[in-house]
PDB file of C-alpha atoms and ligand atoms in Angstrom:
ATOM      1  CA  MET A   1      62.071  13.098 113.100  1.00  0.00           C
ATOM      2  CA  ARG A   2      62.869  15.259 109.995  1.00  0.00           C
ATOM      3  CA  LYS A   3      66.297  16.814 109.360  1.00  0.00           C
ATOM      4  CA  GLU A   4      64.767  20.327 109.656  1.00  0.00           C
ATOM      5  CA  ASP A   5      63.500  19.507 113.145  1.00  0.00           C
ATOM      6  CA  LEU A   6      67.191  19.617 114.285  1.00  0.00           C
ATOM      7  CA  ILE A   7      67.207  23.345 113.797  1.00  0.00           C
ATOM      8  CA  VAL A   8      65.652  25.170 116.713  1.00  0.00           C
ATOM      9  CA  VAL A   9      64.420  28.545 115.483  1.00  0.00           C
ATOM     10  CA  PRO A  10      63.499  31.408 117.947  1.00  0.00           C
ATOM     11  CA  GLU A  11      59.767  32.079 117.965  1.00  0.00           C
ATOM     12  CA  ASP A  12      59.825  35.469 116.262  1.00  0.00           C
ATOM     13  CA  LEU A  13      62.120  34.184 113.468  1.00  0.00           C
ATOM     14  CA  LYS A  14      60.061  31.128 112.575  1.00  0.00           C
ATOM     15  CA  GLY A  15      58.785  30.847 109.012  1.00  0.00           C
ATOM     16  CA  ILE A  16      60.812  33.823 107.668  1.00  0.00           C
ATOM     17  CA  TYR A  17      63.094  31.735 105.501  1.00  0.00           C
ATOM     18  CA  GLU A  18      60.131  29.792 104.091  1.00  0.00           C
ATOM     19  CA  ARG A  19      58.396  33.141 103.261  1.00  0.00           C
ATOM     20  CA  CYS A  20      61.554  34.654 101.738  1.00  0.00           C
ATOM     21  CA  ALA A  21      62.770  31.722  99.644  1.00  0.00           C
ATOM     22  CA  PRO A  22      59.888  31.808  97.043  1.00  0.00           C
ATOM     23  CA  GLU A  23      60.398  35.578  96.652  1.00  0.00           C
ATOM     24  CA  HIS A  24      64.192  35.022  96.081  1.00  0.00           C
ATOM     25  CA  ILE A  25      65.144  37.130  99.087  1.00  0.00           C
ATOM     26  CA  PRO A  26      68.605  35.795  99.718  1.00  0.00           C
ATOM     27  CA  ILE A  27      68.716  35.289 103.484  1.00  0.00           C
ATOM     28  CA  ALA A  28      70.713  32.700 105.352  1.00  0.00           C
ATOM     29  CA  THR A  29      69.202  29.253 105.558  1.00  0.00           C
ATOM     30  CA  PRO A  30      68.020  28.330 109.079  1.00  0.00           C
ATOM     31  CA  GLU A  31      70.904  25.856 109.151  1.00  0.00           C
ATOM     32  CA  MET A  32      73.412  28.653 108.495  1.00  0.00           C
ATOM     33  CA  ALA A  33      71.626  31.027 110.919  1.00  0.00           C
ATOM     34  CA  ARG A  34      71.683  28.433 113.664  1.00  0.00           C
ATOM     35  CA  PHE A  35      75.360  27.791 112.978  1.00  0.00           C
ATOM     36  CA  LEU A  36      76.058  31.540 113.315  1.00  0.00           C
ATOM     37  CA  TYR A  37      73.969  31.752 116.454  1.00  0.00           C
ATOM     38  CA  THR A  38      75.956  28.839 118.033  1.00  0.00           C
ATOM     39  CA  MET A  39      79.280  30.345 117.065  1.00  0.00           C
ATOM     40  CA  VAL A  40      78.388  33.791 118.501  1.00  0.00           C
ATOM     41  CA  THR A  41      77.080  32.142 121.693  1.00  0.00           C
ATOM     42  CA  MET A  42      80.311  30.167 122.059  1.00  0.00           C
ATOM     43  CA  LEU A  43      82.748  32.899 121.245  1.00  0.00           C
ATOM     44  CA  LYS A  44      80.921  35.770 123.019  1.00  0.00           C
ATOM     45  CA  PRO A  45      82.247  38.518 120.694  1.00  0.00           C
ATOM     46  CA  LYS A  46      81.693  42.045 122.007  1.00  0.00           C
ATOM     47  CA  ARG A  47      81.517  43.592 118.578  1.00  0.00           C
ATOM     48  CA  ILE A  48      80.316  42.070 115.311  1.00  0.00           C
ATOM     49  CA  LEU A  49      80.510  43.377 111.804  1.00  0.00           C
ATOM     50  CA  GLU A  50      78.129  42.010 109.197  1.00  0.00           C
ATOM     51  CA  ILE A  51      78.444  42.710 105.458  1.00  0.00           C
ATOM     52  CA  GLY A  52      75.077  42.229 103.732  1.00  0.00           C
ATOM     53  CA  THR A  53      72.113  42.829 106.034  1.00  0.00           C
ATOM     54  CA  CYS A  54      69.325  42.033 103.550  1.00  0.00           C
ATOM     55  CA  ILE A  55      66.183  42.136 105.596  1.00  0.00           C
ATOM     56  CA  GLY A  56      68.058  41.617 108.890  1.00  0.00           C
ATOM     57  CA  TYR A  57      67.442  37.899 109.426  1.00  0.00           C
ATOM     58  CA  SER A  58      70.972  36.787 110.260  1.00  0.00           C
ATOM     59  CA  ALA A  59      71.559  40.001 112.246  1.00  0.00           C
ATOM     60  CA  ARG A  60      68.567  39.184 114.310  1.00  0.00           C
ATOM     61  CA  TRP A  61      69.866  35.668 115.021  1.00  0.00           C
ATOM     62  CA  MET A  62      73.292  37.064 116.027  1.00  0.00           C
ATOM     63  CA  SER A  63      71.584  39.780 118.160  1.00  0.00           C
ATOM     64  CA  LYS A  64      69.947  37.101 120.259  1.00  0.00           C
ATOM     65  CA  ALA A  65      73.213  35.320 120.732  1.00  0.00           C
ATOM     66  CA  ILE A  66      75.386  38.298 121.545  1.00  0.00           C
ATOM     67  CA  GLY A  67      73.059  39.666 124.148  1.00  0.00           C
ATOM     68  CA  LYS A  68      72.772  43.196 125.517  1.00  0.00           C
ATOM     69  CA  GLU A  69      76.510  43.582 126.165  1.00  0.00           C
ATOM     70  CA  GLY A  70      77.435  43.127 122.493  1.00  0.00           C
ATOM     71  CA  GLN A  71      77.018  45.371 119.444  1.00  0.00           C
ATOM     72  CA  ILE A  72      76.344  44.484 115.833  1.00  0.00           C
ATOM     73  CA  LEU A  73      77.190  46.831 113.008  1.00  0.00           C
ATOM     74  CA  THR A  74      75.567  45.673 109.757  1.00  0.00           C
ATOM     75  CA  VAL A  75      75.985  47.137 106.209  1.00  0.00           C
ATOM     76  CA  GLU A  76      73.496  47.071 103.386  1.00  0.00           C
ATOM     77  CA  ILE A  77      73.670  48.854 100.006  1.00  0.00           C
ATOM     78  CA  ASP A  78      70.091  48.332  98.897  1.00  0.00           C
ATOM     79  CA  LYS A  79      67.595  50.891 100.112  1.00  0.00           C
ATOM     80  CA  GLU A  80      64.500  48.689 100.052  1.00  0.00           C
ATOM     81  CA  MET A  81      66.315  45.881 101.944  1.00  0.00           C
ATOM     82  CA  ALA A  82      67.637  48.365 104.515  1.00  0.00           C
ATOM     83  CA  LYS A  83      64.125  49.752 104.988  1.00  0.00           C
ATOM     84  CA  GLN A  84      62.701  46.303 105.617  1.00  0.00           C
ATOM     85  CA  ALA A  85      65.583  45.456 107.911  1.00  0.00           C
ATOM     86  CA  ARG A  86      64.940  48.609 109.967  1.00  0.00           C
ATOM     87  CA  GLU A  87      61.250  47.659 110.280  1.00  0.00           C
ATOM     88  CA  ASN A  88      62.208  44.158 111.351  1.00  0.00           C
ATOM     89  CA  PHE A  89      64.666  45.437 113.947  1.00  0.00           C
ATOM     90  CA  SER A  90      61.968  47.716 115.381  1.00  0.00           C
ATOM     91  CA  LYS A  91      59.728  44.705 115.972  1.00  0.00           C
ATOM     92  CA  GLY A  92      61.707  43.227 118.773  1.00  0.00           C
ATOM     93  CA  ASP A  93      64.496  43.825 121.243  1.00  0.00           C
ATOM     94  CA  TYR A  94      67.192  44.546 118.644  1.00  0.00           C
ATOM     95  CA  GLN A  95      68.723  47.748 120.046  1.00  0.00           C
ATOM     96  CA  ASN A  96      72.121  46.183 119.822  1.00  0.00           C
ATOM     97  CA  ILE A  97      72.013  46.341 116.030  1.00  0.00           C
ATOM     98  CA  THR A  98      73.164  49.412 114.072  1.00  0.00           C
ATOM     99  CA  LEU A  99      72.495  49.440 110.303  1.00  0.00           C
ATOM    100  CA  ILE A 100      74.591  51.499 107.857  1.00  0.00           C
ATOM    101  CA  GLU A 101      73.018  51.940 104.458  1.00  0.00           C
ATOM    102  CA  GLU A 102      76.016  52.225 102.179  1.00  0.00           C
ATOM    103  CA  ASP A 103      78.362  50.323  99.832  1.00  0.00           C
ATOM    104  CA  ALA A 104      80.377  47.956 102.063  1.00  0.00           C
ATOM    105  CA  LYS A 105      83.652  49.015 100.380  1.00  0.00           C
ATOM    106  CA  ILE A 106      83.172  52.555 101.558  1.00  0.00           C
ATOM    107  CA  VAL A 107      82.213  51.500 105.076  1.00  0.00           C
ATOM    108  CA  LEU A 108      85.170  49.150 105.322  1.00  0.00           C
ATOM    109  CA  TYR A 109      87.552  51.854 104.178  1.00  0.00           C
ATOM    110  CA  ASP A 110      86.101  54.266 106.708  1.00  0.00           C
ATOM    111  CA  LEU A 111      86.176  51.772 109.584  1.00  0.00           C
ATOM    112  CA  VAL A 112      89.887  50.963 108.885  1.00  0.00           C
ATOM    113  CA  ARG A 113      90.663  54.661 108.696  1.00  0.00           C
ATOM    114  CA  LYS A 114      89.046  55.188 112.093  1.00  0.00           C
ATOM    115  CA  LYS A 115      90.985  52.121 113.480  1.00  0.00           C
ATOM    116  CA  GLU A 116      87.801  50.427 114.488  1.00  0.00           C
ATOM    117  CA  LYS A 117      88.104  46.809 115.753  1.00  0.00           C
ATOM    118  CA  PHE A 118      85.728  43.815 115.767  1.00  0.00           C
ATOM    119  CA  ASP A 119      85.813  40.436 117.402  1.00  0.00           C
ATOM    120  CA  PHE A 120      83.695  38.664 114.761  1.00  0.00           C
ATOM    121  CA  ILE A 121      82.963  39.432 111.136  1.00  0.00           C
ATOM    122  CA  PHE A 122      80.179  37.811 109.170  1.00  0.00           C
ATOM    123  CA  ASN A 123      80.738  38.335 105.470  1.00  0.00           C
ATOM    124  CA  ASP A 124      77.562  37.682 103.542  1.00  0.00           C
ATOM    125  CA  GLY A 125      77.941  40.449 100.974  1.00  0.00           C
ATOM    126  CA  PRO A 126      78.583  40.509  97.206  1.00  0.00           C
ATOM    127  CA  LYS A 127      80.324  37.196  96.307  1.00  0.00           C
ATOM    128  CA  GLY A 128      82.632  38.820  93.720  1.00  0.00           C
ATOM    129  CA  GLN A 129      84.095  41.172  96.393  1.00  0.00           C
ATOM    130  CA  TYR A 130      85.365  38.788  99.111  1.00  0.00           C
ATOM    131  CA  LEU A 131      88.886  39.087  97.815  1.00  0.00           C
ATOM    132  CA  THR A 132      88.692  42.886  97.740  1.00  0.00           C
ATOM    133  CA  TYR A 133      87.370  42.934 101.291  1.00  0.00           C
ATOM    134  CA  LEU A 134      90.032  40.646 102.773  1.00  0.00           C
ATOM    135  CA  PRO A 135      92.683  43.265 103.524  1.00  0.00           C
ATOM    136  CA  TYR A 136      90.072  45.334 105.400  1.00  0.00           C
ATOM    137  CA  PHE A 137      88.939  42.306 107.388  1.00  0.00           C
ATOM    138  CA  GLU A 138      92.583  41.655 108.302  1.00  0.00           C
ATOM    139  CA  GLU A 139      92.879  45.148 109.688  1.00  0.00           C
ATOM    140  CA  LEU A 140      89.443  45.276 111.433  1.00  0.00           C
ATOM    141  CA  LEU A 141      89.662  41.916 113.202  1.00  0.00           C
ATOM    142  CA  ASN A 142      91.127  41.773 116.684  1.00  0.00           C
ATOM    143  CA  GLU A 143      93.677  39.060 117.444  1.00  0.00           C
ATOM    144  CA  LYS A 144      91.772  35.796 118.165  1.00  0.00           C
ATOM    145  CA  GLY A 145      88.860  37.226 116.196  1.00  0.00           C
ATOM    146  CA  VAL A 146      86.819  35.098 113.756  1.00  0.00           C
ATOM    147  CA  LEU A 147      85.824  35.719 110.194  1.00  0.00           C
ATOM    148  CA  ILE A 148      82.913  33.733 108.767  1.00  0.00           C
ATOM    149  CA  CYS A 149      82.038  33.890 105.111  1.00  0.00           C
ATOM    150  CA  ASP A 150      78.881  32.471 103.613  1.00  0.00           C
ATOM    151  CA  ASN A 151      78.298  31.207 100.034  1.00  0.00           C
ATOM    152  CA  MET A 152      81.845  30.000  99.689  1.00  0.00           C
ATOM    153  CA  PHE A 153      80.951  27.178  97.287  1.00  0.00           C
ATOM    154  CA  PHE A 154      78.709  29.429  95.212  1.00  0.00           C
ATOM    155  CA  LYS A 155      76.197  26.702  94.304  1.00  0.00           C
ATOM    156  CA  ASP A 156      79.130  24.341  93.837  1.00  0.00           C
ATOM    157  CA  TYR A 157      80.235  26.303  90.720  1.00  0.00           C
ATOM    158  CA  ILE A 158      83.749  26.656  92.212  1.00  0.00           C
ATOM    159  CA  PHE A 159      84.103  22.850  91.922  1.00  0.00           C
ATOM    160  CA  THR A 160      83.226  22.656  88.252  1.00  0.00           C
ATOM    161  CA  GLU A 161      86.509  23.467  86.528  1.00  0.00           C
ATOM    162  CA  GLU A 162      86.085  20.865  83.767  1.00  0.00           C
ATOM    163  CA  ASP A 163      82.563  21.933  82.975  1.00  0.00           C
ATOM    164  CA  PRO A 164      82.755  25.684  82.396  1.00  0.00           C
ATOM    165  CA  PRO A 165      79.877  27.457  84.144  1.00  0.00           C
ATOM    166  CA  PRO A 166      77.806  30.158  82.614  1.00  0.00           C
ATOM    167  CA  ARG A 167      79.824  33.142  81.485  1.00  0.00           C
ATOM    168  CA  LYS A 168      77.905  35.516  83.856  1.00  0.00           C
ATOM    169  CA  HIS A 169      79.341  33.615  86.883  1.00  0.00           C
ATOM    170  CA  ARG A 170      82.920  33.335  85.745  1.00  0.00           C
ATOM    171  CA  THR A 171      84.242  36.525  87.499  1.00  0.00           C
ATOM    172  CA  ILE A 172      82.680  35.529  90.776  1.00  0.00           C
ATOM    173  CA  ILE A 173      84.028  32.010  90.504  1.00  0.00           C
ATOM    174  CA  ARG A 174      87.560  33.290  89.730  1.00  0.00           C
ATOM    175  CA  ASN A 175      87.457  35.770  92.617  1.00  0.00           C
ATOM    176  CA  MET A 176      86.012  33.289  95.022  1.00  0.00           C
ATOM    177  CA  THR A 177      88.565  30.665  94.071  1.00  0.00           C
ATOM    178  CA  ASP A 178      91.355  33.277  94.617  1.00  0.00           C
ATOM    179  CA  PHE A 179      89.838  34.204  97.959  1.00  0.00           C
ATOM    180  CA  ILE A 180      89.789  30.526  99.001  1.00  0.00           C
ATOM    181  CA  HIS A 181      93.454  30.102  98.171  1.00  0.00           C
ATOM    182  CA  LYS A 182      94.418  33.311  99.871  1.00  0.00           C
ATOM    183  CA  ILE A 183      92.548  32.672 103.108  1.00  0.00           C
ATOM    184  CA  SER A 184      93.601  29.027 103.247  1.00  0.00           C
ATOM    185  CA  TYR A 185      97.311  29.861 103.144  1.00  0.00           C
ATOM    186  CA  HIS A 186      97.087  33.222 104.928  1.00  0.00           C
ATOM    187  CA  GLU A 187      99.786  33.467 107.575  1.00  0.00           C
ATOM    188  CA  ASP A 188      97.506  35.297 110.022  1.00  0.00           C
ATOM    189  CA  PHE A 189      94.449  33.030 109.694  1.00  0.00           C
ATOM    190  CA  THR A 190      93.673  29.395 110.377  1.00  0.00           C
ATOM    191  CA  THR A 191      90.814  28.449 108.085  1.00  0.00           C
ATOM    192  CA  THR A 192      88.452  25.546 107.606  1.00  0.00           C
ATOM    193  CA  PHE A 193      85.442  25.020 105.358  1.00  0.00           C
ATOM    194  CA  LEU A 194      82.126  23.446 106.200  1.00  0.00           C
ATOM    195  CA  ASP A 195      79.787  21.947 103.665  1.00  0.00           C
ATOM    196  CA  ILE A 196      76.659  23.455 105.165  1.00  0.00           C
ATOM    197  CA  SER A 197      74.208  25.649 103.349  1.00  0.00           C
ATOM    198  CA  ASP A 198      76.116  27.094 100.284  1.00  0.00           C
ATOM    199  CA  GLY A 199      79.508  26.437 101.924  1.00  0.00           C
ATOM    200  CA  VAL A 200      80.958  28.399 104.768  1.00  0.00           C
ATOM    201  CA  SER A 201      84.520  29.310 105.810  1.00  0.00           C
ATOM    202  CA  ILE A 202      85.623  29.915 109.375  1.00  0.00           C
ATOM    203  CA  SER A 203      88.915  31.766 109.825  1.00  0.00           C
ATOM    204  CA  TYR A 204      90.584  32.282 113.173  1.00  0.00           C
ATOM    205  CA  LYS A 205      92.991  35.201 113.367  1.00  0.00           C
ATOM    206  CA  GLY A 206      95.979  33.820 115.171  1.00  0.00           C
ATOM    207  CA  GLY A 207      96.713  30.286 116.202  1.00  0.00           C
ATOM    208  CA  SER A 208      99.257  27.986 114.517  1.00  0.00           C
ATOM    209  CA  LYS A 209     101.098  28.890 111.399  1.00  0.00           C
ATOM    210  CA  LYS A 210     101.031  26.516 108.443  1.00  0.00           C
TER     211      LYS A 210
HETATM  212  C1  SAM B 301      73.013  37.123 100.929  1.00  0.00           C
HETATM  213  S1  SAM B 301      72.281  38.596 101.233  1.00  0.00           S
HETATM  214  C2  SAM B 301      72.559  38.873 102.995  1.00  0.00           C
HETATM  215  C3  SAM B 301      71.646  38.013 103.813  1.00  0.00           C
HETATM  216  C4  SAM B 301      71.677  38.286 105.255  1.00  0.00           C
HETATM  217  N1  SAM B 301      72.997  38.235 105.845  1.00  0.00           N
HETATM  218  C5  SAM B 301      70.792  37.286 105.976  1.00  0.00           C
HETATM  219  O1  SAM B 301      71.164  36.132 106.087  1.00  0.00           O
HETATM  220  O2  SAM B 301      69.755  37.714 106.474  1.00  0.00           O
HETATM  221  C6  SAM B 301      73.439  39.778 100.564  1.00  0.00           C
HETATM  222  C7  SAM B 301      73.088  41.199 100.771  1.00  0.00           C
HETATM  223  O3  SAM B 301      74.235  42.013 100.447  1.00  0.00           O
HETATM  224  C8  SAM B 301      73.806  43.177  99.857  1.00  0.00           C
HETATM  225  N2  SAM B 301      74.901  43.776  99.110  1.00  0.00           N
HETATM  226  C9  SAM B 301      75.280  43.522  97.857  1.00  0.00           C
HETATM  227  N3  SAM B 301      76.356  44.304  97.466  1.00  0.00           N
HETATM  228  C10 SAM B 301      76.596  45.071  98.550  1.00  0.00           C
HETATM  229  C11 SAM B 301      77.525  46.070  98.802  1.00  0.00           C
HETATM  230  N4  SAM B 301      78.480  46.424  97.876  1.00  0.00           N
HETATM  231  N5  SAM B 301      77.568  46.661 100.014  1.00  0.00           N
HETATM  232  C12 SAM B 301      76.684  46.304 100.982  1.00  0.00           C
HETATM  233  N6  SAM B 301      75.745  45.383 100.790  1.00  0.00           N
HETATM  234  C13 SAM B 301      75.687  44.740  99.613  1.00  0.00           C
HETATM  235  C14 SAM B 301      72.638  42.778  98.981  1.00  0.00           C
HETATM  236  O4  SAM B 301      71.791  43.841  98.727  1.00  0.00           O
HETATM  237  C15 SAM B 301      71.972  41.710  99.897  1.00  0.00           C
HETATM  238  O5  SAM B 301      70.948  42.220 100.645  1.00  0.00           O
END
C-alpha cells in the first residue's frame, strides 16, 4: 500500500490535484481536502463560509460532506478562478454552493454588518490577511462553531527565525506568527495545530478557557 492510497477521493474529484499542481493552481492537497470532508461530515454544520475558492476544489469536497441541507458561501477575488469554479460547480450536484466574486475583506465586513452567522469557516485566503480577518471570524462564527485555517506553517517559513527567509515573505511570516499567537491564546477559542499539508489550525469557539 502507498501513503496516498489512504486518501479516498470521490470519483468526480479524482486527478484534479495532480492536474493543478504542475500549473501552480493552489488548491488543497487531497490530504487536506479529505481532512475537511471528514470534519464537515462529523460536525454537520448548516452553514459554511470559505475564504479563497480558487477553482472550487475544496468547496466541492465540503459540498459532498454537508449534503443538501447545508449551504456553502465561498469567496474569490480572482475573476478567472471564479469563472473556472462556476464551471466546475455546474458539472455536478453543487447547488448548495454560492460563490461571491469579491475581495474577502469587503465580503466579511458586509456579512458582519448584516449579522450573518456560520457554523464552520474554512479560511484558505491570502496568508498575509489571517490576522485582519480574525475579528470578522469571531463575529461570524456561532457558539460551538469551528474555524479551520490552511497554510498555517507557510512552507515551514514560520519556524525559521534564525535563518531569515526571503524578504518578500517577511510580512506574511510576521502576520502569520501574530495570528498564531492570537488564536492560540484567544479567550473565545480553543485551538490546536496539525502538521498535515502546509499546516492547519482548528479553532473551536467555546469550550474551556486557558
Ligand atoms: C489557496 S487558494 C484556495 C484554494 C481552495 N480553497 C481549494 O482548496 O480548492 C487561495 C485563493 O484565495 C484567493 N484570494 C487571494 N486573495 C483574496 C482576497 N483578498 N479575497 C478573496 N480571495 C482571495 C486567490 O485568488 C486563490 O484562488
